[in-house]
mmCIF file of C-alpha atoms in Angstrom:
data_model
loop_
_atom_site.group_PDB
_atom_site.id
_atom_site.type_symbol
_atom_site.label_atom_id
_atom_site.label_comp_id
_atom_site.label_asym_id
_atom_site.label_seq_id
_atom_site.Cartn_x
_atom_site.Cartn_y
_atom_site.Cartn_z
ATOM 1 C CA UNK A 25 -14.823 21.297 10.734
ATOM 2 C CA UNK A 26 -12.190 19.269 9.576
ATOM 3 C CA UNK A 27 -11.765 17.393 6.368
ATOM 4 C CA UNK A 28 -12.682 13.685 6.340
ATOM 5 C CA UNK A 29 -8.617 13.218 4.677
ATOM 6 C CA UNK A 30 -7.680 14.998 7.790
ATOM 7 C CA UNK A 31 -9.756 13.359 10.543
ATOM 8 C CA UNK A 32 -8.020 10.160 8.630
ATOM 9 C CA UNK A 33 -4.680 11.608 9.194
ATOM 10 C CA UNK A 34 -5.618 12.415 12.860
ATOM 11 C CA UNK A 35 -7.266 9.365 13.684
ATOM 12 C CA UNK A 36 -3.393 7.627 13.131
ATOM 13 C CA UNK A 37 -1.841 10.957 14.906
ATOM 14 C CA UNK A 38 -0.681 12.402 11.948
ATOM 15 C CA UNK A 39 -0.340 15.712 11.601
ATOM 16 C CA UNK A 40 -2.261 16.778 8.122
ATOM 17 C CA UNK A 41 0.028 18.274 5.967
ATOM 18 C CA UNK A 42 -0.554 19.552 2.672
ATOM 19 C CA UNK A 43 1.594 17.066 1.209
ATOM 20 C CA UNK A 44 -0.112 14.177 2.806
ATOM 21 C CA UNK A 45 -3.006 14.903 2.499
ATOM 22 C CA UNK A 46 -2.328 14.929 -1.410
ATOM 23 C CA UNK A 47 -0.526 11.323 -0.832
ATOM 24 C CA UNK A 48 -3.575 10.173 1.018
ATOM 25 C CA UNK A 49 -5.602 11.453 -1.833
ATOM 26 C CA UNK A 50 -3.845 9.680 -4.617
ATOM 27 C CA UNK A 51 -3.715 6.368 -2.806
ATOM 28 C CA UNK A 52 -7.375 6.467 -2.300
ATOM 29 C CA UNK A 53 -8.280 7.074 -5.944
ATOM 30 C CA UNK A 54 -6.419 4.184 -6.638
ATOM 31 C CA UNK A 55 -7.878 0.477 -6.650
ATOM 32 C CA UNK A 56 -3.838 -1.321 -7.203
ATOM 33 C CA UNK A 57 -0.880 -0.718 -4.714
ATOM 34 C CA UNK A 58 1.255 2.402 -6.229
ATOM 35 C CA UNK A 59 5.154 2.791 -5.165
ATOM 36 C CA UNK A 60 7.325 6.074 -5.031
ATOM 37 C CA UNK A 61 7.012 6.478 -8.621
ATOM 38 C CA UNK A 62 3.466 6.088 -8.956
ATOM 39 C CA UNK A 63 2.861 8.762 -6.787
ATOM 40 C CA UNK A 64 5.602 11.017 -7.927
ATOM 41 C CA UNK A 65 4.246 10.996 -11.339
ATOM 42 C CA UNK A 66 0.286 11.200 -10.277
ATOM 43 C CA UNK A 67 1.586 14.674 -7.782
ATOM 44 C CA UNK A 68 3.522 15.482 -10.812
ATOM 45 C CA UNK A 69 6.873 17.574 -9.900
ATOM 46 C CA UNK A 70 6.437 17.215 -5.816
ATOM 47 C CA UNK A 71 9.602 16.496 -3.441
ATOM 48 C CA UNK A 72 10.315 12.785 -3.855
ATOM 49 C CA UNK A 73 11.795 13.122 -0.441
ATOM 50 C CA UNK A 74 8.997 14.725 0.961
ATOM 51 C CA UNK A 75 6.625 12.054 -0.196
ATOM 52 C CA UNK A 76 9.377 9.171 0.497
ATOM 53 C CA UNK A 77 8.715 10.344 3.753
ATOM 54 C CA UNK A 78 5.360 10.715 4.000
ATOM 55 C CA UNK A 79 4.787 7.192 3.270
ATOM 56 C CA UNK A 80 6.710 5.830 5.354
ATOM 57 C CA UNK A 81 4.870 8.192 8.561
ATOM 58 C CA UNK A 82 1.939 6.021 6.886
ATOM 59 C CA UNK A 83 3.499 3.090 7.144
ATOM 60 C CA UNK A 84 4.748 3.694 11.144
ATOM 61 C CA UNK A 85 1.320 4.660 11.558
ATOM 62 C CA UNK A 86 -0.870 2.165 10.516
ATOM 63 C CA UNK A 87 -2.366 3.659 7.838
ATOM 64 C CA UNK A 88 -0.262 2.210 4.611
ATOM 65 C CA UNK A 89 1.131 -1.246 4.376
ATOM 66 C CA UNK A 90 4.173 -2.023 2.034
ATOM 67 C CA UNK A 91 3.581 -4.740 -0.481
ATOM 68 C CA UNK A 92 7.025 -6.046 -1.741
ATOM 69 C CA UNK A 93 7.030 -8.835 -4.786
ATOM 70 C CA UNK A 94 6.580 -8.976 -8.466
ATOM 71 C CA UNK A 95 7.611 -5.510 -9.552
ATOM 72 C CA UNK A 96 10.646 -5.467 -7.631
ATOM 73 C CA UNK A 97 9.762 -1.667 -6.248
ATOM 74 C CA UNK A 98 8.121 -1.445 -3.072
ATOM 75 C CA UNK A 99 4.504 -0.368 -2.945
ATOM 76 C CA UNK A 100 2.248 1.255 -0.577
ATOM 77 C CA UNK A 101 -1.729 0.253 -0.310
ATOM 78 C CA UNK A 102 -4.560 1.719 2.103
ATOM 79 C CA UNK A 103 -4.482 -0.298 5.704
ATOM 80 C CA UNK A 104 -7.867 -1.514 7.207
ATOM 81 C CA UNK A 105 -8.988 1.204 9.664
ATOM 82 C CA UNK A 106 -8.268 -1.316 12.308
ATOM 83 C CA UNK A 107 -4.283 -1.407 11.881
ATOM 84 C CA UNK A 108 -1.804 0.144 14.242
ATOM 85 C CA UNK A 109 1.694 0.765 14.173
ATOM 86 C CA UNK A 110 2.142 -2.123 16.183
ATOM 87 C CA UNK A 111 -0.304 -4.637 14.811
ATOM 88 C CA UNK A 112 -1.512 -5.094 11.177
ATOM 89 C CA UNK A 113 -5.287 -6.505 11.276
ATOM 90 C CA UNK A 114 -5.515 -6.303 7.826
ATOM 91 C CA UNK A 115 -3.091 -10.058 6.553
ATOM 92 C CA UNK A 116 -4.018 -10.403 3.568
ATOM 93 C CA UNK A 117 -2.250 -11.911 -0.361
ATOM 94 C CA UNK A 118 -1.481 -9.519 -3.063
ATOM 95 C CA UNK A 119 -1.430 -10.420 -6.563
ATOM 96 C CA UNK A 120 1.183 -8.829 -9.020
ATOM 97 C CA UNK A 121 0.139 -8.712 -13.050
ATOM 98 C CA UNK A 122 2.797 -9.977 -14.886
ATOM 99 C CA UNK A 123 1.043 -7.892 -18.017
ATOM 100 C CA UNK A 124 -0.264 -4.479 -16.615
ATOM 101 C CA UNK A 125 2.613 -4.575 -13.679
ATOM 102 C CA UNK A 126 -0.141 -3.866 -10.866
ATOM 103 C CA UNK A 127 -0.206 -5.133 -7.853
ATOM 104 C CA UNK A 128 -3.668 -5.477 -6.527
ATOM 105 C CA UNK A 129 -4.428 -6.354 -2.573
ATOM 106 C CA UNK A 130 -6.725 -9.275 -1.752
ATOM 107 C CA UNK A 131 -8.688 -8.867 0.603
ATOM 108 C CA UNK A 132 -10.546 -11.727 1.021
ATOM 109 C CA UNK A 133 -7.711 -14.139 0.533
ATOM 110 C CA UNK A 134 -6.164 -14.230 4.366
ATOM 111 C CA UNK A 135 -2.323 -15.195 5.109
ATOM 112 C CA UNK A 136 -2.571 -18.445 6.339
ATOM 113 C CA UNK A 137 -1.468 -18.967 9.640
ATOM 114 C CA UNK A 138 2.264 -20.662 9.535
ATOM 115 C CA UNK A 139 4.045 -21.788 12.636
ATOM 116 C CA UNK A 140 7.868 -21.515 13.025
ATOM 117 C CA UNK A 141 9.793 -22.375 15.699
ATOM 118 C CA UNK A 142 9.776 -20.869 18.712
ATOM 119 C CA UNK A 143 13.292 -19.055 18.733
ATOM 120 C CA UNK A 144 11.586 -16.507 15.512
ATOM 121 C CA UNK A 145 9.720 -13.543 15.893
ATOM 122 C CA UNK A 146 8.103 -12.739 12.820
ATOM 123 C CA UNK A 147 8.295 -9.270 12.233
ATOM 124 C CA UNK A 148 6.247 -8.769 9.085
ATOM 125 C CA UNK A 149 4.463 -11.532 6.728
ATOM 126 C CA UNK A 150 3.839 -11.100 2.989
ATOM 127 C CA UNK A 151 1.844 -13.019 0.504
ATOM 128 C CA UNK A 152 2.198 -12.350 -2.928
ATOM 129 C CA UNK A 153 0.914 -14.285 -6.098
ATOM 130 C CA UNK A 154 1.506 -13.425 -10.054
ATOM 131 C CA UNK A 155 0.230 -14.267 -13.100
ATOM 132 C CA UNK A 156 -2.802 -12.641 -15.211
ATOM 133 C CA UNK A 157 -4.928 -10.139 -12.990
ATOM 134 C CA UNK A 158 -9.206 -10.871 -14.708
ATOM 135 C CA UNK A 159 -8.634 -7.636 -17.101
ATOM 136 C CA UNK A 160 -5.204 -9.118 -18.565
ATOM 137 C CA UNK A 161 -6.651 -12.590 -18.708
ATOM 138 C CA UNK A 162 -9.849 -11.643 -20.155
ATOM 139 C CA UNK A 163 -7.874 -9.789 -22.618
ATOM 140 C CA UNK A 164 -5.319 -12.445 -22.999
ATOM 141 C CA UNK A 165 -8.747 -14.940 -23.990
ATOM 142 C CA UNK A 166 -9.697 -12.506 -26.956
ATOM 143 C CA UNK A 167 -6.511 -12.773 -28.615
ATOM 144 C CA UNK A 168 -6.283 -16.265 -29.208
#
């Protein structure tokens, strides 16, 4: 029987590879979006291209989203089950710590619907906010 971070993998037609199932490991642990870095140094002294590439077979794939904003590095969170290559289901606003440097996903804060003209196709949509995440704040609060 297979594992459940394979049937994950399979579920998106990914083949489950040793190295992503160790990527799709370290971005579940994880409650904040991580980018390349982040999960270089959580793997430790893996292939950077390896995992460069990994992520973005998530990201085809409906199973990662890229959240760009606030840290200037691009980085990778979990998709809703629901997404698929073609369509993400899972529009939400990220918020970006100006303190800790997280970025965190939202998930009950939707994209707004915008309309543009008709001669765009939006390709992709991104939402992000910044300022104090609670734990920053809250610790911001105690200092003064």
């Amino acid at each position: 029987m297979a594992h459940p971070q394979e049937n994950t993998l399979l579920a998106k037609q990914i083949t489950p590879t040793p190295m992503r199932l160790l990527v799709l490991d370290v971005l579940r642990r994880q409650a904040a979006a991580l980018s390349l870095a982040d999960v270089e140094q959580q793997l430790g002294h893996a292939d950077r291209i390896t995992m460069h590439r990994t992520l973005k077979t998530f990201t085809d794939r409906g199973l990662v989203h890229r959240v760009e904003g606030g840290s200037g590095a691009v980085k990778y969170a979990l998709c809703d089950p629901a997404c698929t290559p073609e369509h993400h289901q899972d529009l939400h606003a990220h918020f970006f710590c100006t303190r800790c440097r997280e970025t965190s996903c939202l998930l009950a804060v939707a994209v707004p619907p915008i309309s543009l003209p008709s001669t765009y196709q939006v390709q992709e949509t991104s939402l992000v906010m910044k300022g104090l995440c609670e734990r920053c704040a809250a610790a911001a609060e105690t200092m003064q």
